[in-house]
Structure formats: C-alpha cells, structure tokens
PDB file of C-alpha atoms in Angstrom:
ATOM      1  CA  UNK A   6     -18.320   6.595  29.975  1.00 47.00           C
ATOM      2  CA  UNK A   7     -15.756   7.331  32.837  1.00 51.00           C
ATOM      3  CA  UNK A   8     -13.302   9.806  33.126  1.00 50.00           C
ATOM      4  CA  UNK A   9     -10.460   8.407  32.437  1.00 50.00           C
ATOM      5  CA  UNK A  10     -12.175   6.909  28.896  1.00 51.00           C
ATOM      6  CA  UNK A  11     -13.185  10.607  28.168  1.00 46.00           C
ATOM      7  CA  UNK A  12      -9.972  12.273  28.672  1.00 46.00           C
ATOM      8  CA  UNK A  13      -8.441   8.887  25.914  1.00 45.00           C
ATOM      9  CA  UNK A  14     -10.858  10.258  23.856  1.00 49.00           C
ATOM     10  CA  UNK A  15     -10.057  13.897  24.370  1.00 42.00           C
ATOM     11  CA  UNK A  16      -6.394  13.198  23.630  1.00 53.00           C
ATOM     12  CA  UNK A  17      -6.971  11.347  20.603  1.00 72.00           C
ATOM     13  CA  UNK A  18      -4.986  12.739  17.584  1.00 91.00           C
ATOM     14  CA  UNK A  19      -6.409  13.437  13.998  1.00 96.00           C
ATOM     15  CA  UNK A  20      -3.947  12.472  11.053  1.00 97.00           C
ATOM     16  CA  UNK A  21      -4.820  13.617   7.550  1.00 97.00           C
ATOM     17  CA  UNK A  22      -3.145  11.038   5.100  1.00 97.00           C
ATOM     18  CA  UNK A  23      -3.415  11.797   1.085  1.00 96.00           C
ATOM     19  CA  UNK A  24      -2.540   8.799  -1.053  1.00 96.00           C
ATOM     20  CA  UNK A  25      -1.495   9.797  -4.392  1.00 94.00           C
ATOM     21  CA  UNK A  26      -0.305   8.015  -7.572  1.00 93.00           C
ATOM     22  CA  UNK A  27      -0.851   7.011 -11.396  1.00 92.00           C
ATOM     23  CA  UNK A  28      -4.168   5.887 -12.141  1.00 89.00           C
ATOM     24  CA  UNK A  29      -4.619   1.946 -11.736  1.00 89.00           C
ATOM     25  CA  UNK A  30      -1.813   1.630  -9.181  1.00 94.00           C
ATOM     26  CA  UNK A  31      -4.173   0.516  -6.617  1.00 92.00           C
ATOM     27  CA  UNK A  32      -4.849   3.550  -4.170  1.00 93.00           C
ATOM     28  CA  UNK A  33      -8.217   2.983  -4.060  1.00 91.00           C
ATOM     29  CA  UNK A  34      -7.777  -0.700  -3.625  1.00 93.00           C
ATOM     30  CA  UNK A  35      -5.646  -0.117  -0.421  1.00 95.00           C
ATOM     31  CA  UNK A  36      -7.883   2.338   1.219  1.00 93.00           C
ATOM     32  CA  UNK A  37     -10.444   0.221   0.699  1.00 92.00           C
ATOM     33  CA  UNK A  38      -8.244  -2.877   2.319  1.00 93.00           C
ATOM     34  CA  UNK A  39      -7.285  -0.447   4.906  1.00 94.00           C
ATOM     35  CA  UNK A  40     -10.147   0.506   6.301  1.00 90.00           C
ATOM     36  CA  UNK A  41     -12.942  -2.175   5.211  1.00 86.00           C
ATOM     37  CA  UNK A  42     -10.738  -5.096   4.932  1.00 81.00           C
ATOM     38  CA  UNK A  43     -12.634  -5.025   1.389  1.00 70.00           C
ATOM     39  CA  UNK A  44     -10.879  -5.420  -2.167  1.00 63.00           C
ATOM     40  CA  UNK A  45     -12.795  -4.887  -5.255  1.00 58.00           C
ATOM     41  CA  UNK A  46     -11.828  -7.126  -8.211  1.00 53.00           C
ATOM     42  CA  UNK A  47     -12.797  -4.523 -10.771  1.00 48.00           C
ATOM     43  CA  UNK A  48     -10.974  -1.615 -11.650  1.00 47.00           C
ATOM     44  CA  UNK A  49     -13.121   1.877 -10.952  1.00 51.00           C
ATOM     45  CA  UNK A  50     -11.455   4.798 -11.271  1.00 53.00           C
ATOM     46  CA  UNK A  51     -11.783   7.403  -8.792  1.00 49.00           C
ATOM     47  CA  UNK A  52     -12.609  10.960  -9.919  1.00 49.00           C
ATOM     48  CA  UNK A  53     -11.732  13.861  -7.639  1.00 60.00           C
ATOM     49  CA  UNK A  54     -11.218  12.548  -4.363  1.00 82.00           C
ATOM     50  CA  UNK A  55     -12.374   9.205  -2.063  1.00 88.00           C
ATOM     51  CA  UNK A  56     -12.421   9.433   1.510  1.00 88.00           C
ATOM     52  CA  UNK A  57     -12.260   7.192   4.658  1.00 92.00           C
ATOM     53  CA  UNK A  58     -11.675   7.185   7.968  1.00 92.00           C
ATOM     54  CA  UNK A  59     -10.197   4.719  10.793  1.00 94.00           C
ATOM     55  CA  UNK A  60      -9.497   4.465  14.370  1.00 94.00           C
ATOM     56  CA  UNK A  61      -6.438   3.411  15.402  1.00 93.00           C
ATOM     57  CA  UNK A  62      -4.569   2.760  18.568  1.00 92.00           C
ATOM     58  CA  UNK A  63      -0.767   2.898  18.896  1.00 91.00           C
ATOM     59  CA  UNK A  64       1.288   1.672  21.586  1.00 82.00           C
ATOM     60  CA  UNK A  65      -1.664   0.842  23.817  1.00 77.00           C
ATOM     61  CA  UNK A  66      -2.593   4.361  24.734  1.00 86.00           C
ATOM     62  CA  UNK A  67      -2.425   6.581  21.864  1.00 91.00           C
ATOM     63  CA  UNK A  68      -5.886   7.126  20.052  1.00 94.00           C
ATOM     64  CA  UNK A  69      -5.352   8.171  16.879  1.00 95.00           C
ATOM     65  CA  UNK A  70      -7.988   8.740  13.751  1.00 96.00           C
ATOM     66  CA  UNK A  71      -6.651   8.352  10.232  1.00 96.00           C
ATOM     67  CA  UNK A  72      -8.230  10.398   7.474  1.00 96.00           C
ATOM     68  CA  UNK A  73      -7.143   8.590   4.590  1.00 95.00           C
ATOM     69  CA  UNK A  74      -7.918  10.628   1.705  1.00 94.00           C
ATOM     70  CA  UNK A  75      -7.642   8.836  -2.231  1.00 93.00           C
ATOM     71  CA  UNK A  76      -6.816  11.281  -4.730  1.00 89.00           C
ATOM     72  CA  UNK A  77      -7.761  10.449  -8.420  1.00 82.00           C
ATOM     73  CA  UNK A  78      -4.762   9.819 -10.555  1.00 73.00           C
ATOM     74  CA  UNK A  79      -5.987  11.919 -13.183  1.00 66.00           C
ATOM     75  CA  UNK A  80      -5.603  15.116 -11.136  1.00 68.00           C
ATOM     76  CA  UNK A  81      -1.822  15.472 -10.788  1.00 77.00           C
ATOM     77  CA  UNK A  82      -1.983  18.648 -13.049  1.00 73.00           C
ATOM     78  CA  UNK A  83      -5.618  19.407 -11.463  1.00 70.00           C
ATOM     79  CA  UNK A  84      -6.412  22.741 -10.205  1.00 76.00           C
ATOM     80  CA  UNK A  85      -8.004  21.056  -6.793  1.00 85.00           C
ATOM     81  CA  UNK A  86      -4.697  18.652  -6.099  1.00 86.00           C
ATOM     82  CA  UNK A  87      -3.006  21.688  -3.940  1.00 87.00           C
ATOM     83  CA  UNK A  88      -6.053  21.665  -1.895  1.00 88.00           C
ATOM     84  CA  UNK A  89      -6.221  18.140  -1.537  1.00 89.00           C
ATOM     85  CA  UNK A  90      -2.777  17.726  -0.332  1.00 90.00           C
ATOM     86  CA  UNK A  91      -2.792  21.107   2.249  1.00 89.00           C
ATOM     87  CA  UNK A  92      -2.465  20.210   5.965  1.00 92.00           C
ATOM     88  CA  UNK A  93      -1.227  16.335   4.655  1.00 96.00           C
ATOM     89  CA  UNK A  94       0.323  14.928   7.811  1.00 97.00           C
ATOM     90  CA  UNK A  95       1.593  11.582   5.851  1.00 98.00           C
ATOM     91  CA  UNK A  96       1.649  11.466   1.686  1.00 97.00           C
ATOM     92  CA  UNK A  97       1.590   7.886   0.381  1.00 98.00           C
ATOM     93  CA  UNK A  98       2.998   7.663  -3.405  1.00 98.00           C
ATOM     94  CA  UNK A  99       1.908   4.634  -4.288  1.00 97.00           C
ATOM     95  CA  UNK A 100       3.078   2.847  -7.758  1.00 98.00           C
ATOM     96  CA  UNK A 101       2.261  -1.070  -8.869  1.00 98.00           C
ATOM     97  CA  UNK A 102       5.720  -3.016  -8.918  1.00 98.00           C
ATOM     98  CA  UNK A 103       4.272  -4.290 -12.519  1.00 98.00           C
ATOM     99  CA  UNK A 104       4.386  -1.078 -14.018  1.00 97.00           C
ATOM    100  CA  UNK A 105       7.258   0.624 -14.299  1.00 98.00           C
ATOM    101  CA  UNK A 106       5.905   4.157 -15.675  1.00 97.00           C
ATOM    102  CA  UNK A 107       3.580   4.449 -12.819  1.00 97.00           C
ATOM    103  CA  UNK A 108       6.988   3.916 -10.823  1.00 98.00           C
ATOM    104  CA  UNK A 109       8.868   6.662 -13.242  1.00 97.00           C
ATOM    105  CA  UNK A 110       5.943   8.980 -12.301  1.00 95.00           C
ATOM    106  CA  UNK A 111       6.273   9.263  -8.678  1.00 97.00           C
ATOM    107  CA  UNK A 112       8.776  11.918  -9.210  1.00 96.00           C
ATOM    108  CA  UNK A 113       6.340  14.212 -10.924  1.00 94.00           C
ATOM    109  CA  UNK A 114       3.879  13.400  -7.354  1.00 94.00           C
ATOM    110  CA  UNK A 115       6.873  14.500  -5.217  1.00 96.00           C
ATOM    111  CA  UNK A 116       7.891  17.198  -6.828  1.00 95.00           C
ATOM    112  CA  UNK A 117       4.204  18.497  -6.743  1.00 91.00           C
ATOM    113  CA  UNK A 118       3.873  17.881  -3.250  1.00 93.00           C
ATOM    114  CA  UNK A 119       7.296  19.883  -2.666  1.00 94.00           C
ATOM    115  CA  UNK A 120       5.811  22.917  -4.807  1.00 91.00           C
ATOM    116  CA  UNK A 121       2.538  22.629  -2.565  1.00 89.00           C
ATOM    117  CA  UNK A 122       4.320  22.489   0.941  1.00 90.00           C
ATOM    118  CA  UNK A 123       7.226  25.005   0.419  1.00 87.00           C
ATOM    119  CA  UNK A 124       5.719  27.384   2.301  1.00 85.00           C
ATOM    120  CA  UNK A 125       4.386  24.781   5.109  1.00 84.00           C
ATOM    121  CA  UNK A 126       5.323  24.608   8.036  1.00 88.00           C
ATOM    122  CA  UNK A 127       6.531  21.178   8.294  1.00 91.00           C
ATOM    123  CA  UNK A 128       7.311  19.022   5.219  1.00 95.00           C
ATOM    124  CA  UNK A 129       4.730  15.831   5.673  1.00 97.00           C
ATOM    125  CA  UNK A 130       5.896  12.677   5.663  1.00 98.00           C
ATOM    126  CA  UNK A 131       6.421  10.885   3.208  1.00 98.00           C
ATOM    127  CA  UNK A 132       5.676   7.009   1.880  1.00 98.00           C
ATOM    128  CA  UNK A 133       7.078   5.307  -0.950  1.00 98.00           C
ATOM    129  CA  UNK A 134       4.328   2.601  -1.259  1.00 98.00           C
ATOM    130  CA  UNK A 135       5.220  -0.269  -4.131  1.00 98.00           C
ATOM    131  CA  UNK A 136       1.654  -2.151  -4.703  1.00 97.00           C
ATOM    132  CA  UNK A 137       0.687  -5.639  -6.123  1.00 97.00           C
ATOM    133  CA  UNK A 138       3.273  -7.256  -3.960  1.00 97.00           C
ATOM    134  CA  UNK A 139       1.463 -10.684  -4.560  1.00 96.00           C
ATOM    135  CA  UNK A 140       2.685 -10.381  -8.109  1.00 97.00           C
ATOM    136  CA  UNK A 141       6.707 -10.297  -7.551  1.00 96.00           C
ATOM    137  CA  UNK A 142       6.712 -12.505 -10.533  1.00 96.00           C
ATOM    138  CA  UNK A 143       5.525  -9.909 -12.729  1.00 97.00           C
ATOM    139  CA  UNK A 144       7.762  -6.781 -10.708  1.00 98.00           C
ATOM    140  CA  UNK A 145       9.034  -4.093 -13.564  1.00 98.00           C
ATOM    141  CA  UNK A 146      10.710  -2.208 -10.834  1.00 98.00           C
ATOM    142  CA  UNK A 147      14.028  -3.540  -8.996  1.00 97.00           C
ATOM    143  CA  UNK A 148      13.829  -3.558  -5.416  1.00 97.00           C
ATOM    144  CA  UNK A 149      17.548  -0.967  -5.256  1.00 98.00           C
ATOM    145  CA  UNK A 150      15.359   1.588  -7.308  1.00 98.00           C
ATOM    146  CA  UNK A 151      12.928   1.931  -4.756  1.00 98.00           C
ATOM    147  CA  UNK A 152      15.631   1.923  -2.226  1.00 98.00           C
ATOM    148  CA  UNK A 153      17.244   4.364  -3.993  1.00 98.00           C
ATOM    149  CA  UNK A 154      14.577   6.662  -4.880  1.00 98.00           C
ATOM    150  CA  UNK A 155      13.563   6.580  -1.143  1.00 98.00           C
ATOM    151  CA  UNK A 156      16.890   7.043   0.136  1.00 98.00           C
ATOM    152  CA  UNK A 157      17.014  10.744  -2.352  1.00 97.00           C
ATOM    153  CA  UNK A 158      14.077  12.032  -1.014  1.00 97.00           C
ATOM    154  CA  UNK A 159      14.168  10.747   2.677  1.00 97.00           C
ATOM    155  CA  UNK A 160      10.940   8.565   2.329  1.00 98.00           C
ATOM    156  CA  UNK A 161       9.675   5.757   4.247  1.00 98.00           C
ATOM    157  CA  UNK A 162       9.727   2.829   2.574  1.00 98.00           C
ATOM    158  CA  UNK A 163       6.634  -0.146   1.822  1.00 98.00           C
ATOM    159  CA  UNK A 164       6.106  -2.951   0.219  1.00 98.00           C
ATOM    160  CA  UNK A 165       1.770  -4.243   0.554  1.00 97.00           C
ATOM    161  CA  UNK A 166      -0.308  -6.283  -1.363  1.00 97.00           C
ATOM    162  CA  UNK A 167      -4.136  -4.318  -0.980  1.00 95.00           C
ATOM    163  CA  UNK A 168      -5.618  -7.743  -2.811  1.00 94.00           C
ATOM    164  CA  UNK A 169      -4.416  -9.974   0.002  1.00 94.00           C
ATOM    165  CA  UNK A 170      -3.665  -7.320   2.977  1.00 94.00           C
ATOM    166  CA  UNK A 171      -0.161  -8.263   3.224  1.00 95.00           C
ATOM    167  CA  UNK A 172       1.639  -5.322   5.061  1.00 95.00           C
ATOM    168  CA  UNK A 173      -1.254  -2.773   4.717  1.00 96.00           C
ATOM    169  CA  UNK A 174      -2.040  -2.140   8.257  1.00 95.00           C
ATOM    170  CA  UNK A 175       1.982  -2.453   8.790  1.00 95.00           C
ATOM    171  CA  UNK A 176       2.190  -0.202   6.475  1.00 97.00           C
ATOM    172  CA  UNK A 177      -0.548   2.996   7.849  1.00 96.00           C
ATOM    173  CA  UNK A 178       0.912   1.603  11.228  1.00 95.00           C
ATOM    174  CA  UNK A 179       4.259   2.575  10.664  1.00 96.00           C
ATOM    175  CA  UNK A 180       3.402   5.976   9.049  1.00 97.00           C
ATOM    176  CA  UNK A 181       1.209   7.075  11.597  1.00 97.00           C
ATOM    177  CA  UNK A 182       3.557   5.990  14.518  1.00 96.00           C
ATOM    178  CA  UNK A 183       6.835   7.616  12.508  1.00 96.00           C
ATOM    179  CA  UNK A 184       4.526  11.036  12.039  1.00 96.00           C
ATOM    180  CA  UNK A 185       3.524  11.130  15.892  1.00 96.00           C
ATOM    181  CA  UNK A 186       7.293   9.742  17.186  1.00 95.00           C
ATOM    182  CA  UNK A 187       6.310   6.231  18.261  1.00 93.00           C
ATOM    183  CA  UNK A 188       8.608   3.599  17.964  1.00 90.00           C
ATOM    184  CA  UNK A 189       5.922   0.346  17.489  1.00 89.00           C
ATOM    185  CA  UNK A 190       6.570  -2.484  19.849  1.00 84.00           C
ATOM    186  CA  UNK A 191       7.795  -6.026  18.284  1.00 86.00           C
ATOM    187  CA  UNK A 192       3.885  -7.246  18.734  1.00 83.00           C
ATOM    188  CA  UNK A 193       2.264  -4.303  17.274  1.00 84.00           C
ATOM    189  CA  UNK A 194       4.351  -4.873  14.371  1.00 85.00           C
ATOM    190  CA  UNK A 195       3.934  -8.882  14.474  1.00 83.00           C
ATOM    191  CA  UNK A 196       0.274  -8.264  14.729  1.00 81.00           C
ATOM    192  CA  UNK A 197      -0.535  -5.986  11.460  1.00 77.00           C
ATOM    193  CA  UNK A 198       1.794  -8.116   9.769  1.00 74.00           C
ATOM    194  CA  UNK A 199      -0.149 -10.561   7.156  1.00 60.00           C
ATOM    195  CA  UNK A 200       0.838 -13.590   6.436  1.00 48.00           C
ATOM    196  CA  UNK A 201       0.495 -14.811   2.929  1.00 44.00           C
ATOM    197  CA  UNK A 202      -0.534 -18.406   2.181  1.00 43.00           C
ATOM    198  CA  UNK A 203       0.823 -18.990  -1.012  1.00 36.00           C
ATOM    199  CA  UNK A 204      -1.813 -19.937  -3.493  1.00 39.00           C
ATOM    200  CA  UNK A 205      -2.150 -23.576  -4.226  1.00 36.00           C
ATOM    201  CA  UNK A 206      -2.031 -24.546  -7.886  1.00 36.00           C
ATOM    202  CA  UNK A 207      -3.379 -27.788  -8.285  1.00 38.00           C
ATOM    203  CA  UNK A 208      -1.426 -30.182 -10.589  1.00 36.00           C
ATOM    204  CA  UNK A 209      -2.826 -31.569 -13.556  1.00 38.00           C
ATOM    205  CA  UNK A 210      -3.520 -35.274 -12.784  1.00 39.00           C
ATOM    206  CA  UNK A 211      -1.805 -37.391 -14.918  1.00 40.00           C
ATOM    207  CA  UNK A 212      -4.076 -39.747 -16.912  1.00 40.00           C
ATOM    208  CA  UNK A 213      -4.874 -43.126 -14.961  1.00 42.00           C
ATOM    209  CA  UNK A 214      -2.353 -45.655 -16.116  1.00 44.00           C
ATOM    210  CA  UNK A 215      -3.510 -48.483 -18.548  1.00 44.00           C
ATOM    211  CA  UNK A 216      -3.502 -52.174 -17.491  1.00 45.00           C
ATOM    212  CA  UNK A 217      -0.099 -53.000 -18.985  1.00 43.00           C
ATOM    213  CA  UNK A 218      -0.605 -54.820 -22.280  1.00 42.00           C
ATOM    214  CA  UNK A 219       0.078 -58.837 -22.319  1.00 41.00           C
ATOM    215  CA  UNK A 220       2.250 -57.854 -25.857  1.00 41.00           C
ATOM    216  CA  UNK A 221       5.567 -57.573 -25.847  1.00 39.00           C
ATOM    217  CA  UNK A 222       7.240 -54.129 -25.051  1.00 40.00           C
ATOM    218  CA  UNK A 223       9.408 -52.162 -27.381  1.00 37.00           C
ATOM    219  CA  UNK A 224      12.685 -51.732 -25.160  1.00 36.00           C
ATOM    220  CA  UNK A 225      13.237 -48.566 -26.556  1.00 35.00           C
ATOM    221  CA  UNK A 226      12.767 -45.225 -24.105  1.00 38.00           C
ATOM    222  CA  UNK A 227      11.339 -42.085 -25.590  1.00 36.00           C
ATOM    223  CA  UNK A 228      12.429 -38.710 -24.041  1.00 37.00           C
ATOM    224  CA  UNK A 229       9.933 -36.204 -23.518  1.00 36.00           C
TER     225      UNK A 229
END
C-alpha cells in the first residue's frame, strides 16, 4: 500500500447511524438493502439491536465508514435505547407510508431522541425516512404530512423502497454527506439513484375466438 493510499485511509471518517421506528416498518429490511443489497421476504423482528457496517466514498476523496445500527421497535420505552442512540451522528425514523400509526409514532422516537441528546453536544441529524415506497397505492400518509412534520423538527427528508432499493443508497448518501458538509455532485446523486421498472402485470388472454357460426346473428348488442 503507498503512502498516499495510507494517509486516505488514515483520514477516513467513522459515522454512527441509529435507525429507529415502529416495529414492521422495515428498518431491518433497509439495512439489510443498504449494506447487502439483500431483502428478506419474511418479516423477523429484531430484538435489541442489529448491526452493520459499510464503506463509503463521498465526493471522490472522502472515505467514510457507516455504522448503521437497527434498533428493535419494541425498545422505545427500553432501558438500553439511551445507550443505543448516544454518540448517533445521523438518526433515521423510519415509518411504512401504509401505516399510518407507525407514521403517528415517530413523534414519540423524536421526542426520545431529544430527551437523550439534551445534554449532547451537537443535536444529530436527523432523517425522516417514509418506507414501502413501491406501494404508493396503498400510502396512509399524505405526502404534506411528512413535509410538514419534517419541516417542525428540521429533518431531512426520504422517500426509499428497501424491497426494490429505490433511493436507499440516495438516501444514507445524502445523510452522511449533509452530517460531514458535502454537497453530492449531480453524478453521485444520479448514480445511487434506482430506477424502478414498473412491474409487468400480464393481461388475462382473452379466450380464442370461435369460428363464427354459419347461423344467422341476433343484431342485437349486449353491454358488458
């Protein structure tokens, strides 16, 4: 290894990130996505705490290691959450769009996180996350609440999809680049932007026409 590739290495930055949120709201699921491109169809609920780690670089030069830590959504009145969330860098409360008490919840998460870091000294930042994006169809929770709820508590704002990867790496992108003072370049952000291929429903074929009788027709129409 040269010099110049171990003083990158010495200047890499460590970012603890604690993603917090109602049980079934997909935390798990997007750590998972994050940082093993994995998603697990079946719902296992994490006790205590998950955690993984990533290596990330931002803006071509700036090494930085995300320690993404998955709290259990059980343990928002838990005697080990204060723990868990001292020395957060980044919180992500993350809610499913589909559910709209896991949404009215978040407010009990922040205001947890604000009795835990009153005495810090810096406030973390802070992540509105709505999950299950690839099921807008099914969305409980109005886009101008989660505007509005960010705008109230001066939170970053996210929309991803951890079963298809849509905007998850945007999404730990952004957070880690807004906590260190990077502005992301138009390609960074083009490049951990998903693209999601709507999925293809295929039609029911209609049955194969009849050779057309030699009997007369009626020549009346019936509407369906």
């Amino acid at each position: 290894m040269s010099d110049s590739e171990d003083e990158a290495r010495d200047r890499g930055k460590q970012l603890k990130i604690v993603v917090v949120g109602d049980g079934a709201s997909g935390k798990t699921s997007l750590a998972t996505r994050y940082s093993q491109e994995q998603f697990g169809k079946q719902y296992q609920q994490t006790v205590g705490l998950d955690f993984f780690l990533k290596r990330i670089c931002i803006a071509d030069n700036t090494h930085v290691s995300l320690q993404v830590w998955d709290i259990g959504g059980q343990t928002l009145g838990g005697k080990m959450l204060e723990n868990y969330l001292y020395g957060a860098h980044g919180v992500l409360l993350v809610y499913d769009i589909t559910n709209y008490s896991s949404f009215e919840n978040v407010e009990d998460w922040y205001q947890k996180l604000r009795d835990v870091c009153k005495d810090a000294d810096k406030f973390p930042h802070v992540a509105l996350v709505g999950n299950k994006a690839d099921l807008e169809h099914m969305r409980t929770v109005k886009d101008e609440k989660h505007q509005k709820l960010c705008q109230e508590h001066n939170m970053s704002s996210h929309f991803v999809s951890a079963k298809t990867g849509d905007s998850v790496n945007l999404c730990f992108q952004k957070i880690a680049a807004d906590i260190l003072g990077i502005k992301l370049t138009k390609a960074e952000i083009q490049n951990n932007t998903r693209v999601v291929k709507a999925e293809v429903l295929k039609a029911r074929e209609d049955p194969v026409p009849r050779p057309m009788s030699s009997h007369t027709r009626s020549s009346m129409c019936s509407v369906m």
